[in-house]
Tab-separated table of C-alpha atoms in Angstrom:
chain	number	residue	atom	x	y	z
A	1	MET	CA	86.573	18.701	-52.033
A	2	ALA	CA	87.043	18.069	-48.198
A	3	VAL	CA	86.384	21.069	-46.024
A	4	LYS	CA	87.784	21.433	-42.686
A	5	GLU	CA	85.772	22.635	-39.821
A	6	THR	CA	85.540	26.250	-40.069
A	7	ARG	CA	86.843	28.000	-36.557
A	8	PRO	CA	86.630	31.701	-35.544
A	9	LYS	CA	89.327	33.848	-36.985
A	10	ALA	CA	90.857	34.333	-33.551
A	11	GLN	CA	91.754	30.592	-33.644
A	12	TRP	CA	93.322	30.694	-37.113
A	13	ARG	CA	97.013	30.498	-37.063
A	14	VAL	CA	99.220	32.308	-39.665
A	15	GLY	CA	100.036	29.859	-42.618
A	16	GLN	CA	97.103	27.540	-41.671
A	17	VAL	CA	95.214	25.886	-44.410
A	18	ILE	CA	91.652	26.635	-43.684
A	19	GLU	CA	90.060	24.423	-46.666
A	20	GLU	CA	91.410	22.820	-49.502
A	21	GLY	CA	93.283	25.648	-51.563
A	22	ILE	CA	92.604	28.437	-49.191
A	23	GLN	CA	95.352	29.544	-46.690
A	24	TYR	CA	95.216	32.207	-43.713
A	25	ARG	CA	98.077	34.638	-44.060
A	26	GLY	CA	97.157	36.861	-41.685
A	27	GLU	CA	94.382	39.451	-40.635
A	28	HIS	CA	92.136	39.958	-43.802
A	29	GLN	CA	94.484	37.841	-45.970
A	30	PHE	CA	92.949	34.815	-47.574
A	31	ARG	CA	95.388	33.303	-50.055
A	32	VAL	CA	93.847	31.017	-52.792
A	33	GLN	CA	96.222	28.600	-54.688
A	34	ILE	CA	95.098	26.351	-57.759
A	35	ARG	CA	97.667	23.883	-58.780
A	36	GLU	CA	96.409	21.688	-61.700
A	37	ARG	CA	97.831	20.072	-64.711
A	38	GLY	CA	100.962	22.150	-64.526
A	39	GLN	CA	99.094	25.498	-64.079
A	40	ASN	CA	99.855	27.557	-60.711
A	41	LEU	CA	97.363	30.226	-60.004
A	42	SER	CA	97.139	32.298	-56.711
A	43	LEU	CA	95.429	35.331	-55.380
A	44	THR	CA	94.734	36.894	-51.961
A	45	PHE	CA	91.574	38.380	-50.822
A	46	GLU	CA	90.351	40.310	-47.643
A	47	THR	CA	87.545	38.126	-46.878
A	48	LEU	CA	87.151	34.181	-46.766
A	49	LYS	CA	83.891	34.484	-48.910
A	50	ALA	CA	85.628	36.544	-51.696
A	51	ALA	CA	88.310	33.586	-51.748
A	52	ARG	CA	85.849	30.933	-51.865
A	53	ASP	CA	83.822	32.512	-54.787
A	54	TRP	CA	86.931	33.505	-56.869
A	55	LYS	CA	88.299	29.713	-56.378
A	56	ALA	CA	84.997	27.977	-57.319
A	57	ALA	CA	84.547	30.443	-60.313
A	58	THR	CA	88.132	29.776	-61.650
A	59	GLU	CA	88.111	25.963	-61.092
A	60	LYS	CA	84.820	26.033	-63.233
A	61	LYS	CA	86.158	28.299	-65.838
A	62	LEU	CA	89.562	27.023	-66.339
A	63	LEU	CA	89.211	23.389	-65.390
A	64	GLY	CA	85.832	22.485	-66.193
A	65	ARG	CA	85.288	21.103	-62.742
A	66	HIS	CA	81.950	20.867	-61.168
A	67	VAL	CA	82.311	22.757	-57.882
A	68	ILE	CA	81.045	21.097	-54.902
A	69	ASP	CA	79.841	23.299	-51.979
A	70	PRO	CA	79.327	21.143	-48.905
A	71	THR	CA	77.985	23.913	-46.972
A	72	LEU	CA	74.907	23.977	-49.294
A	73	PRO	CA	72.690	21.665	-47.168
A	74	GLU	CA	73.235	24.364	-44.208
A	75	LYS	CA	71.637	27.225	-46.477
A	76	THR	CA	69.198	25.443	-48.408
A	77	THR	CA	65.637	25.120	-46.906
A	78	VAL	CA	63.372	22.077	-47.539
A	79	ALA	CA	61.064	24.266	-49.514
A	80	ALA	CA	63.737	25.314	-51.714
A	81	ALA	CA	64.850	21.925	-52.343
A	82	ALA	CA	61.363	20.791	-52.964
A	83	GLU	CA	61.173	23.745	-55.595
A	84	TRP	CA	64.031	22.824	-57.362
A	85	ALA	CA	62.807	19.117	-57.481
A	86	ILE	CA	59.327	20.397	-58.942
A	87	THR	CA	60.619	22.801	-61.573
A	88	VAL	CA	64.115	21.211	-62.746
A	89	TYR	CA	63.958	17.562	-61.914
A	90	LEU	CA	60.191	17.067	-62.753
A	91	GLU	CA	60.182	19.910	-65.324
A	92	ARG	CA	56.830	21.216	-64.123
A	93	PRO	CA	55.577	24.647	-63.300
A	94	SER	CA	55.968	25.932	-59.901
A	95	GLN	CA	52.376	26.843	-59.575
A	96	LEU	CA	49.916	24.580	-61.186
A	97	PRO	CA	46.737	26.398	-63.049
A	98	LYS	CA	43.562	26.555	-60.989
A	99	SER	CA	41.671	24.940	-64.033
A	100	ARG	CA	42.481	21.445	-65.300
A	101	PRO	CA	44.410	21.429	-68.648
A	102	LYS	CA	42.624	20.293	-71.577
A	103	VAL	CA	45.464	18.043	-72.624
A	104	PRO	CA	46.484	15.645	-69.606
A	105	HIS	CA	50.191	16.019	-68.807
A	106	VAL	CA	52.219	12.807	-69.784
A	107	TRP	CA	54.456	11.724	-66.999
A	108	GLU	CA	57.926	10.726	-67.833
A	109	ARG	CA	58.434	8.237	-65.014
A	110	PRO	CA	55.358	6.221	-63.383
A	111	ASN	CA	55.861	7.711	-59.827
A	112	ASP	CA	56.449	11.354	-60.870
A	113	LYS	CA	52.854	12.193	-60.501
A	114	ASN	CA	52.758	11.029	-56.823
A	115	LEU	CA	56.273	12.718	-56.300
A	116	ASP	CA	54.937	16.123	-57.567
A	117	SER	CA	52.108	16.285	-55.199
A	118	LYS	CA	54.063	15.009	-52.336
A	119	TRP	CA	57.060	17.376	-52.997
A	120	ARG	CA	54.480	20.434	-53.169
A	121	TRP	CA	53.188	19.358	-49.787
A	122	TRP	CA	56.947	19.576	-48.413
A	123	ARG	CA	57.168	23.054	-49.895
A	124	ASP	CA	53.866	24.509	-49.132
A	125	THR	CA	52.521	22.842	-46.095
A	126	SER	CA	54.926	20.793	-44.196
A	127	PRO	CA	56.261	22.017	-40.690
A	128	PHE	CA	59.577	21.499	-41.927
A	129	ARG	CA	59.330	23.974	-45.161
A	130	SER	CA	61.570	26.623	-43.518
A	131	TRP	CA	64.085	24.347	-42.057
A	132	MET	CA	67.590	23.966	-43.535
A	133	LEU	CA	68.099	20.438	-45.069
A	134	ALA	CA	71.004	19.789	-42.780
A	135	ASP	CA	68.835	20.551	-39.776
A	136	VAL	CA	66.378	17.781	-40.514
A	137	ARG	CA	67.070	14.640	-38.493
A	138	ASN	CA	65.708	11.295	-38.189
A	139	ASN	CA	64.309	12.027	-34.584
A	140	HIS	CA	62.563	15.188	-35.639
A	141	LEU	CA	60.506	13.301	-38.394
A	142	THR	CA	59.722	10.280	-35.719
A	143	VAL	CA	58.405	12.915	-33.323
A	144	TRP	CA	56.227	14.444	-36.093
A	145	ALA	CA	54.831	11.278	-37.452
A	146	ARG	CA	53.967	10.288	-33.999
A	147	THR	CA	52.251	13.742	-33.122
A	148	VAL	CA	50.294	13.690	-36.522
A	149	LEU	CA	49.181	9.953	-35.998
A	150	MET	CA	48.415	10.799	-32.266
A	151	GLU	CA	50.144	7.589	-31.405
A	152	ASP	CA	51.027	8.832	-27.782
A	153	VAL	CA	47.436	9.096	-26.904
A	154	GLY	CA	46.654	5.413	-27.009
A	155	ASP	CA	43.193	4.962	-25.606
A	156	ASP	CA	43.078	8.239	-23.691
A	157	VAL	CA	40.022	9.975	-25.206
A	158	GLU	CA	40.509	13.101	-23.070
A	159	ASP	CA	44.180	13.610	-24.257
A	160	ALA	CA	43.075	13.048	-27.647
A	161	ALA	CA	41.245	16.226	-27.845
A	162	GLU	CA	44.577	18.084	-26.854
A	163	ALA	CA	46.437	16.158	-29.408
A	164	LEU	CA	44.178	17.027	-32.282
A	165	THR	CA	45.000	20.639	-31.493
A	166	GLU	CA	48.565	19.885	-32.170
A	167	VAL	CA	47.581	18.108	-35.352
A	168	LYS	CA	45.806	21.041	-36.387
A	169	GLU	CA	48.843	23.414	-35.985
A	170	LEU	CA	50.977	20.962	-37.925
A	171	GLU	CA	48.703	20.153	-40.666
A	172	GLY	CA	46.566	23.151	-41.162
A	173	ASP	CA	43.287	21.317	-40.427
A	174	ASP	CA	42.123	18.489	-38.267
A	175	LYS	CA	41.409	15.955	-40.750
A	176	PRO	CA	42.773	12.399	-39.785
A	177	VAL	CA	45.809	11.566	-41.504
A	178	THR	CA	46.832	7.828	-41.858
A	179	ALA	CA	49.932	6.027	-41.369
A	180	GLN	CA	50.128	5.157	-45.237
A	181	THR	CA	49.964	9.066	-45.944
A	182	ILE	CA	52.896	9.595	-43.611
A	183	ILE	CA	54.761	6.845	-45.240
A	184	HIS	CA	54.313	8.294	-48.611
A	185	ARG	CA	55.383	11.707	-47.553
A	186	LEU	CA	58.499	10.352	-45.891
A	187	ASN	CA	58.996	8.305	-49.013
A	188	ALA	CA	58.973	11.532	-51.273
A	189	LEU	CA	61.322	13.460	-48.605
A	190	SER	CA	63.845	10.463	-49.042
A	191	ARG	CA	63.708	10.707	-52.749
A	192	LEU	CA	63.930	14.566	-52.571
A	193	VAL	CA	67.141	14.328	-50.569
A	194	GLN	CA	68.904	11.769	-52.792
A	195	GLU	CA	68.126	13.542	-56.049
A	196	TRP	CA	68.929	16.891	-54.860
A	197	ARG	CA	72.041	15.422	-53.208
A	198	LEU	CA	73.290	13.813	-56.459
A	199	ALA	CA	72.404	16.807	-58.527
A	200	ASN	CA	74.803	19.119	-56.404
A	201	GLY	CA	77.499	16.451	-56.421
A	202	LEU	CA	77.252	15.937	-52.685
A	203	SER	CA	77.818	12.706	-50.837
A	204	GLU	CA	75.852	10.909	-47.971
A	205	GLN	CA	78.457	12.460	-45.454
A	206	HIS	CA	77.661	16.012	-46.464
A	207	LEU	CA	73.718	15.249	-46.277
A	208	PRO	CA	72.639	11.984	-44.663
A	209	ASN	CA	69.159	10.782	-45.457
A	210	PRO	CA	66.911	11.571	-42.471
A	211	VAL	CA	64.355	8.776	-43.467
A	212	THR	CA	66.288	6.142	-41.781
A	213	LYS	CA	65.089	2.724	-40.672
A	214	GLY	CA	62.340	2.997	-38.020
A	215	VAL	CA	61.169	6.564	-39.171
A	216	ARG	CA	58.275	5.395	-41.055
A	217	PRO	CA	55.286	4.385	-38.897
A	218	PRO	CA	53.864	0.807	-39.075
A	219	ASN	CA	50.876	0.535	-41.257
A	220	GLY	CA	47.918	-0.884	-39.852
A	221	LYS	CA	49.278	-3.115	-37.295
A	222	GLY	CA	48.384	-3.273	-33.629
A	223	ARG	CA	51.081	-2.057	-31.054
A	224	HIS	CA	51.939	-4.083	-28.073
A	225	ARG	CA	55.492	-2.611	-27.232
A	226	ARG	CA	56.886	-3.440	-23.802
A	227	LEU	CA	60.162	-2.502	-22.204
A	228	ASN	CA	62.533	-5.053	-23.678
A	229	LYS	CA	65.497	-6.526	-21.625
A	230	GLY	CA	67.642	-3.838	-19.908
A	231	GLU	CA	65.266	-1.059	-20.986
A	232	ALA	CA	63.975	-0.588	-17.477
A	233	GLU	CA	67.497	0.593	-16.360
A	234	ALA	CA	67.790	2.847	-19.554
A	235	LEU	CA	64.397	4.386	-18.954
A	236	ALA	CA	65.553	5.040	-15.323
A	237	GLU	CA	68.655	6.846	-16.596
A	238	ALA	CA	66.685	8.859	-19.051
A	239	ILE	CA	63.813	10.099	-16.813
A	240	THR	CA	66.130	10.678	-13.933
A	241	ALA	CA	68.082	13.163	-15.882
A	242	SER	CA	65.122	14.963	-16.826
A	243	SER	CA	64.810	18.594	-15.526
A	244	ARG	CA	61.067	17.676	-14.370
A	245	THR	CA	61.769	16.075	-11.020
A	246	TRP	CA	58.340	14.590	-10.940
A	247	LEU	CA	58.910	12.424	-14.188
A	248	PRO	CA	60.563	9.481	-12.509
A	249	ASP	CA	57.699	8.821	-10.028
A	250	ALA	CA	54.874	9.537	-12.703
A	251	VAL	CA	56.505	6.997	-14.944
A	252	ASN	CA	56.614	4.539	-11.792
A	253	LEU	CA	52.957	5.336	-11.086
A	254	ALA	CA	52.065	4.454	-14.847
A	255	ILE	CA	53.780	1.112	-14.517
A	256	GLU	CA	52.451	0.260	-11.165
A	257	THR	CA	48.764	1.649	-11.611
A	258	ALA	CA	48.069	1.337	-15.669
A	259	THR	CA	46.676	4.817	-15.323
A	260	ARG	CA	46.331	6.897	-18.453
A	261	GLN	CA	48.303	10.183	-18.858
A	262	SER	CA	45.110	12.393	-18.552
A	263	GLU	CA	43.914	10.370	-15.279
A	264	LEU	CA	47.546	11.028	-13.952
A	265	ALA	CA	47.361	14.777	-14.702
A	266	LYS	CA	43.887	15.160	-13.405
A	267	LEU	CA	44.811	13.379	-9.920
A	268	THR	CA	44.473	15.469	-6.975
A	269	TRP	CA	45.686	14.926	-3.393
A	270	ASP	CA	42.184	14.674	-2.042
A	271	ARG	CA	41.685	11.382	-4.304
A	272	VAL	CA	44.958	9.879	-3.022
A	273	HIS	CA	44.063	7.579	0.188
A	274	LEU	CA	47.436	6.348	1.598
A	275	ASP	CA	45.904	6.210	5.161
A	276	ASP	CA	43.511	3.689	4.141
A	277	GLU	CA	43.821	0.043	5.312
A	278	HIS	CA	44.123	-1.029	1.579
A	279	PRO	CA	45.706	2.375	-0.192
A	280	TYR	CA	44.218	3.489	-3.544
A	281	VAL	CA	43.493	6.426	-5.684
A	282	HIS	CA	40.092	7.449	-6.809
A	283	LEU	CA	39.604	8.364	-10.434
A	284	PRO	CA	36.098	9.984	-10.730
A	285	GLN	CA	36.170	10.320	-14.630
A	286	THR	CA	37.711	7.826	-16.862
A	287	LYS	CA	37.716	6.771	-20.573
A	288	ASN	CA	34.414	4.915	-20.187
A	289	GLY	CA	32.521	7.397	-18.129
A	290	ARG	CA	32.710	5.271	-14.836
A	291	GLU	CA	34.735	6.269	-11.708
A	292	ARG	CA	37.044	3.415	-10.496
A	293	ASN	CA	39.522	2.945	-7.403
A	294	VAL	CA	42.899	1.965	-8.276
A	295	PRO	CA	44.848	-0.043	-5.554
A	296	LEU	CA	48.279	0.833	-4.724
A	297	SER	CA	51.388	-1.295	-4.691
A	298	ASP	CA	54.146	-0.432	-2.149
A	299	SER	CA	56.145	0.939	-4.947
A	300	ALA	CA	53.360	3.394	-5.997
A	301	ILE	CA	52.899	4.462	-2.390
A	302	ASP	CA	56.488	5.410	-2.224
A	303	SER	CA	56.329	7.326	-5.629
A	304	LEU	CA	53.223	9.415	-4.294
A	305	MET	CA	55.096	10.024	-0.878
A	306	ARG	CA	58.182	11.442	-2.773
A	307	LEU	CA	55.711	13.618	-4.943
A	308	ARG	CA	54.369	15.048	-1.978
A	309	ALA	CA	57.568	15.634	-0.427
A	310	LEU	CA	58.833	17.625	-3.631
A	311	ALA	CA	55.412	19.515	-3.806
A	312	ASP	CA	55.912	20.609	-0.338
A	313	ASN	CA	59.443	21.709	-0.815
A	314	HIS	CA	58.596	23.485	-3.903
A	315	ASN	CA	55.573	25.329	-2.368
A	316	ALA	CA	57.812	26.137	0.740
A	317	LYS	CA	60.453	27.791	-1.454
A	318	CYS	CA	57.596	29.985	-3.195
A	319	LEU	CA	56.145	31.135	0.130
A	320	ALA	CA	59.895	32.071	1.078
A	321	ARG	CA	60.340	34.218	-2.082
A	322	ILE	CA	57.197	36.011	-1.250
A	323	GLU	CA	58.033	36.628	2.414
A	324	GLN	CA	61.373	37.907	1.292
A	325	ALA	CA	60.424	40.107	-1.310
A	326	ARG	CA	61.592	43.637	-0.795
A	327	THR	CA	60.035	45.396	-4.038
A	328	ASP	CA	56.599	45.140	-5.749
A	329	ASN	CA	58.341	43.790	-8.657
A	330	GLN	CA	59.836	40.900	-6.569
A	331	ARG	CA	56.692	40.512	-4.936
A	332	THR	CA	54.772	40.156	-8.141
A	333	ALA	CA	57.211	37.892	-9.726
A	334	ALA	CA	56.981	35.579	-6.650
A	335	LEU	CA	53.333	35.543	-6.474
A	336	ALA	CA	53.479	34.554	-10.004
A	337	SER	CA	55.425	31.336	-9.440
A	338	PRO	CA	53.122	28.492	-9.848
A	339	THR	CA	52.293	26.213	-6.767
A	340	TRP	CA	52.360	22.463	-6.907
A	341	ASP	CA	48.926	21.575	-5.837
A	342	LYS	CA	48.635	17.944	-7.208
A	343	PRO	CA	50.911	14.821	-7.535
A	344	VAL	CA	51.709	15.579	-11.121
A	345	PRO	CA	51.916	19.410	-11.668
A	346	VAL	CA	50.761	19.539	-15.341
A	347	GLU	CA	47.775	20.892	-16.817
A	348	THR	CA	46.748	18.073	-19.319
A	349	GLY	CA	48.053	14.915	-20.269
A	350	ARG	CA	49.969	16.342	-23.268
A	351	GLY	CA	52.477	17.767	-20.548
A	352	ILE	CA	53.261	14.353	-19.307
A	353	ILE	CA	53.678	13.109	-23.171
A	354	HIS	CA	55.980	16.055	-23.978
A	355	ALA	CA	58.179	15.605	-20.693
A	356	PHE	CA	58.453	11.990	-21.241
A	357	ARG	CA	59.344	12.355	-25.004
A	358	ASP	CA	61.996	14.819	-24.195
A	359	ALA	CA	63.433	12.903	-21.677
A	360	VAL	CA	63.912	9.693	-24.053
A	361	GLU	CA	65.184	12.115	-26.903
A	362	ALA	CA	67.636	13.478	-24.951
A	363	TYR	CA	68.847	10.236	-23.693
A	364	ARG	CA	69.326	8.861	-27.210
A	365	THR	CA	70.904	12.165	-28.382
A	366	ASN	CA	73.487	11.737	-25.705
A	367	GLY	CA	74.501	8.396	-26.978
A	368	GLY	CA	72.104	6.254	-24.727
A	369	ASN	CA	71.231	2.523	-26.147
A	370	GLY	CA	67.695	1.116	-26.367
A	371	LEU	CA	64.211	2.889	-25.803
A	372	ASP	CA	63.798	2.734	-29.546
A	373	ASP	CA	60.287	3.968	-30.368
A	374	LEU	CA	59.154	3.800	-26.763
A	375	ARG	CA	56.033	5.941	-25.982
A	376	TRP	CA	54.243	6.887	-22.845
A	377	HIS	CA	51.312	4.883	-23.718
A	378	ASP	CA	53.576	1.664	-24.009
A	379	LEU	CA	53.916	2.022	-20.154
A	380	ARG	CA	50.254	1.190	-19.722
A	381	HIS	CA	50.696	-2.042	-21.715
A	382	GLU	CA	53.615	-3.012	-19.574
A	383	ALA	CA	51.468	-2.326	-16.593
A	384	VAL	CA	48.532	-4.519	-17.886
A	385	SER	CA	50.800	-7.104	-19.217
A	386	ARG	CA	52.289	-7.402	-15.786
A	387	LEU	CA	49.003	-7.927	-14.226
A	388	PHE	CA	48.210	-10.761	-16.465
A	389	GLU	CA	51.486	-12.257	-15.970
A	390	LEU	CA	52.364	-11.931	-12.495
A	391	THR	CA	49.038	-12.113	-10.716
A	392	THR	CA	46.255	-14.648	-10.499
A	393	LEU	CA	43.790	-11.792	-10.663
A	394	ARG	CA	40.776	-12.733	-12.838
A	395	GLU	CA	40.133	-10.744	-16.125
A	396	THR	CA	37.199	-8.829	-14.631
A	397	GLU	CA	39.215	-7.942	-11.636
A	398	ILE	CA	42.061	-6.609	-13.887
A	399	MET	CA	39.480	-4.738	-16.117
A	400	ALA	CA	37.997	-3.112	-12.794
A	401	ILE	CA	41.604	-1.830	-12.006
A	402	VAL	CA	42.823	-0.749	-15.345
A	403	GLY	CA	39.671	0.430	-16.707
A	404	HIS	CA	38.178	-0.323	-20.303
A	405	LEU	CA	40.178	-2.755	-22.595
A	406	GLY	CA	38.955	-3.614	-26.054
A	407	ARG	CA	38.209	-7.344	-27.211
A	408	ASP	CA	41.327	-7.393	-29.318
A	409	MET	CA	43.447	-6.197	-26.538
A	410	LEU	CA	41.867	-8.369	-23.869
A	411	GLU	CA	42.519	-11.348	-26.162
A	412	HIS	CA	46.171	-10.261	-26.483
A	413	TYR	CA	46.731	-9.988	-22.849
A	414	ALA	CA	45.091	-13.169	-22.212
A	415	THR	CA	47.790	-15.118	-24.226
A	416	LEU	CA	50.391	-13.734	-21.753
A	417	ARG	CA	48.773	-16.441	-19.350
A	418	THR	CA	49.590	-19.339	-21.604
A	419	LYS	CA	52.248	-20.496	-19.235
A	420	GLN	CA	49.783	-20.298	-16.326
A	421	PHE	CA	47.389	-22.506	-18.294
A	422	ARG	CA	49.939	-24.928	-19.084
A	423	ASP	CA	50.769	-25.416	-15.379
A	424	GLN	CA	47.251	-26.065	-14.752
A	425	LEU	CA	46.888	-29.117	-17.337
A	426	PRO	CA	46.405	-32.455	-15.833
A	427	THR	CA	49.224	-34.673	-15.434
A	428	ALA	CA	49.902	-38.410	-14.745
A	429	ASP	CA	50.253	-37.718	-11.238
A	430	GLY	CA	47.160	-35.510	-10.752
A	431	ALA	CA	45.811	-32.064	-11.607
A	432	LYS	CA	48.237	-29.250	-11.447
A	433	GLY	CA	45.644	-27.023	-10.495
A	434	ASP	CA	45.367	-28.681	-7.078
A	435	PRO	CA	46.243	-26.798	-3.970
A	436	PRO	CA	49.245	-27.815	-1.793
A	437	GLY	CA	47.955	-30.462	0.898
A	438	THR	CA	45.617	-32.339	-1.662
A	439	VAL	CA	45.705	-36.034	-1.177
A	440	LYS	CA	45.324	-38.294	-4.355
A	441	LEU	CA	44.381	-41.884	-3.995
A	442	ARG	CA	45.740	-44.162	-6.771
A	443	PRO	CA	44.426	-47.825	-7.109
A	444	GLY	CA	47.174	-50.208	-6.366
A	445	LYS	CA	49.891	-47.395	-5.665
A	446	PRO	CA	50.676	-45.530	-2.659
A	447	ALA	CA	48.824	-42.435	-1.947
A	448	VAL	CA	50.337	-39.071	-2.757
A	449	ILE	CA	50.170	-35.412	-1.412
A	450	LYS	CA	51.231	-32.237	-3.175
A	451	THR	CA	53.537	-30.116	-1.491
A	452	ILE	CA	53.971	-26.391	-1.362
A	453	GLU	CA	56.455	-26.536	-4.160
A	454	GLY	CA	53.714	-28.055	-6.313
A	455	LYS	CA	55.449	-31.475	-6.305
A	456	TRP	CA	53.475	-34.905	-5.540
A	457	VAL	CA	55.208	-37.084	-3.088
A	458	ARG	CA	54.207	-40.232	-1.161
A	459	LEU	CA	52.120	-39.429	1.818
A	460	ALA	CA	54.200	-41.749	4.048
A	461	THR	CA	57.179	-39.528	3.460
A	462	ALA	CA	55.527	-36.068	3.811
A	463	ASP	CA	56.356	-33.705	6.439
A	464	GLU	CA	54.227	-33.263	9.636
A	465	VAL	CA	52.633	-29.998	8.376
A	466	LEU	CA	51.252	-31.584	5.172
A	467	ILE	CA	50.176	-34.757	7.016
A	468	THR	CA	48.284	-32.499	9.454
A	469	TYR	CA	46.548	-30.533	6.708
A	470	ALA	CA	45.861	-33.836	4.916
A	471	ARG	CA	44.195	-35.329	8.081
A	472	LYS	CA	41.738	-32.478	8.282
A	473	MET	CA	40.801	-32.868	4.617
A	474	LEU	CA	40.258	-36.636	4.928
A	475	ASP	CA	38.184	-36.173	8.134
A	476	ALA	CA	36.089	-33.815	6.450
A	477	ALA	CA	35.840	-36.535	3.647
A	478	GLY	CA	34.805	-39.083	6.267
A	479	GLN	CA	38.230	-41.018	5.642
A	480	ASP	CA	40.924	-42.095	8.068
A	481	LEU	CA	44.519	-41.161	7.430
A	482	GLU	CA	45.909	-44.354	8.425
A	483	ASP	CA	43.634	-46.330	6.201
A	484	VAL	CA	44.819	-44.090	3.227
A	485	GLN	CA	48.560	-44.646	4.073
A	486	THR	CA	48.079	-48.286	4.331
A	487	ALA	CA	45.827	-48.620	1.176
């Protein structure tokens, strides 16, 4: 039975069909009309609820029709649905006896035992137990799974302590939860929605299954997520729309410096050295317990300068409110306003994680494309990957900048330099790794010299700059340029 969207009574027109079989006839007049198999039944009620109840009971009694209530998902909690699944679908007692029964229960279907334990978790422990079924969406489940598995933490040890507190609030204890456990719970929820929906005659349109593709976490696989093509623009749009004005520059700093979330959260202005000959930020406490200095690119410097301007503007407004306060209450409220006393105004790394997550979810909720399963720690992967791909820094130098890298991660990043390794392999003309200006003598063939573009050309046809450079190299080797050219 299709149900039209219910609107406030003030918007109902006299004679309007509110939903199938119910017509609005004026104030406090809801007319029910049932026409089936030659019968014509009608009655008018003062309330819409009374009209619905009479219509449902009449159809069930006279016509033997199973009445579908499309609003049921909006008034049934996850716990109530799980209780139905345990007691009706599995035909098990609501509460299990404390002592083990002498005769083991014989399960009708092979997976029923697993479903029984998981459905009891959704009923008794799940943070969604008081949610209405219609309110549970795939993005809610994704955030929950990522929080419980502490996937946003990455290798940030300090932030892990804060994340563990959130896990304890969700799970009731701080015991580690594996990805496989989360997958089992989500599978049970998916089955619960399917069976409950079928039992109540509802379609997927009435109650979509929230356990969609991508909600279940990967099981035991390493994560090397990076920004895909076009995602940089999508990410910029998402974070620019955030109410946290510092977020765009915090994201840029993460990509430009590969700093972890807790390192950014603890960064203070006295550790930012923009006036140095080579600007850098000093991190006195990192994951491996060692301090390190992180060099700043021009883009990172611009972000820190914008953050300084935002902080100064915010603090000036706070001071103005204090000075303009006319009453004690106004002054107390003005003094209570937090000041912006460091680049990223958050207490811990979790503040950055939540701000980033909120911005990405809002972007996708508003119809944005991309950023699927993108996490804050993925920005560090992007930053380190770029250092390996776009620079000629040695691995030890990169590790000095980004901090600790495990052996498996180091091996992963090293594979990004495959193209560089290929370019350095020797060829018929000479070694690709030779610097520009290198002269190669070939028996029986004209001498060649390497250009700035990396190409080998005949020495006789080279430009004056290369010839001058070659003359110096040959002089140092005790050879004469003219002799080489005529060789």
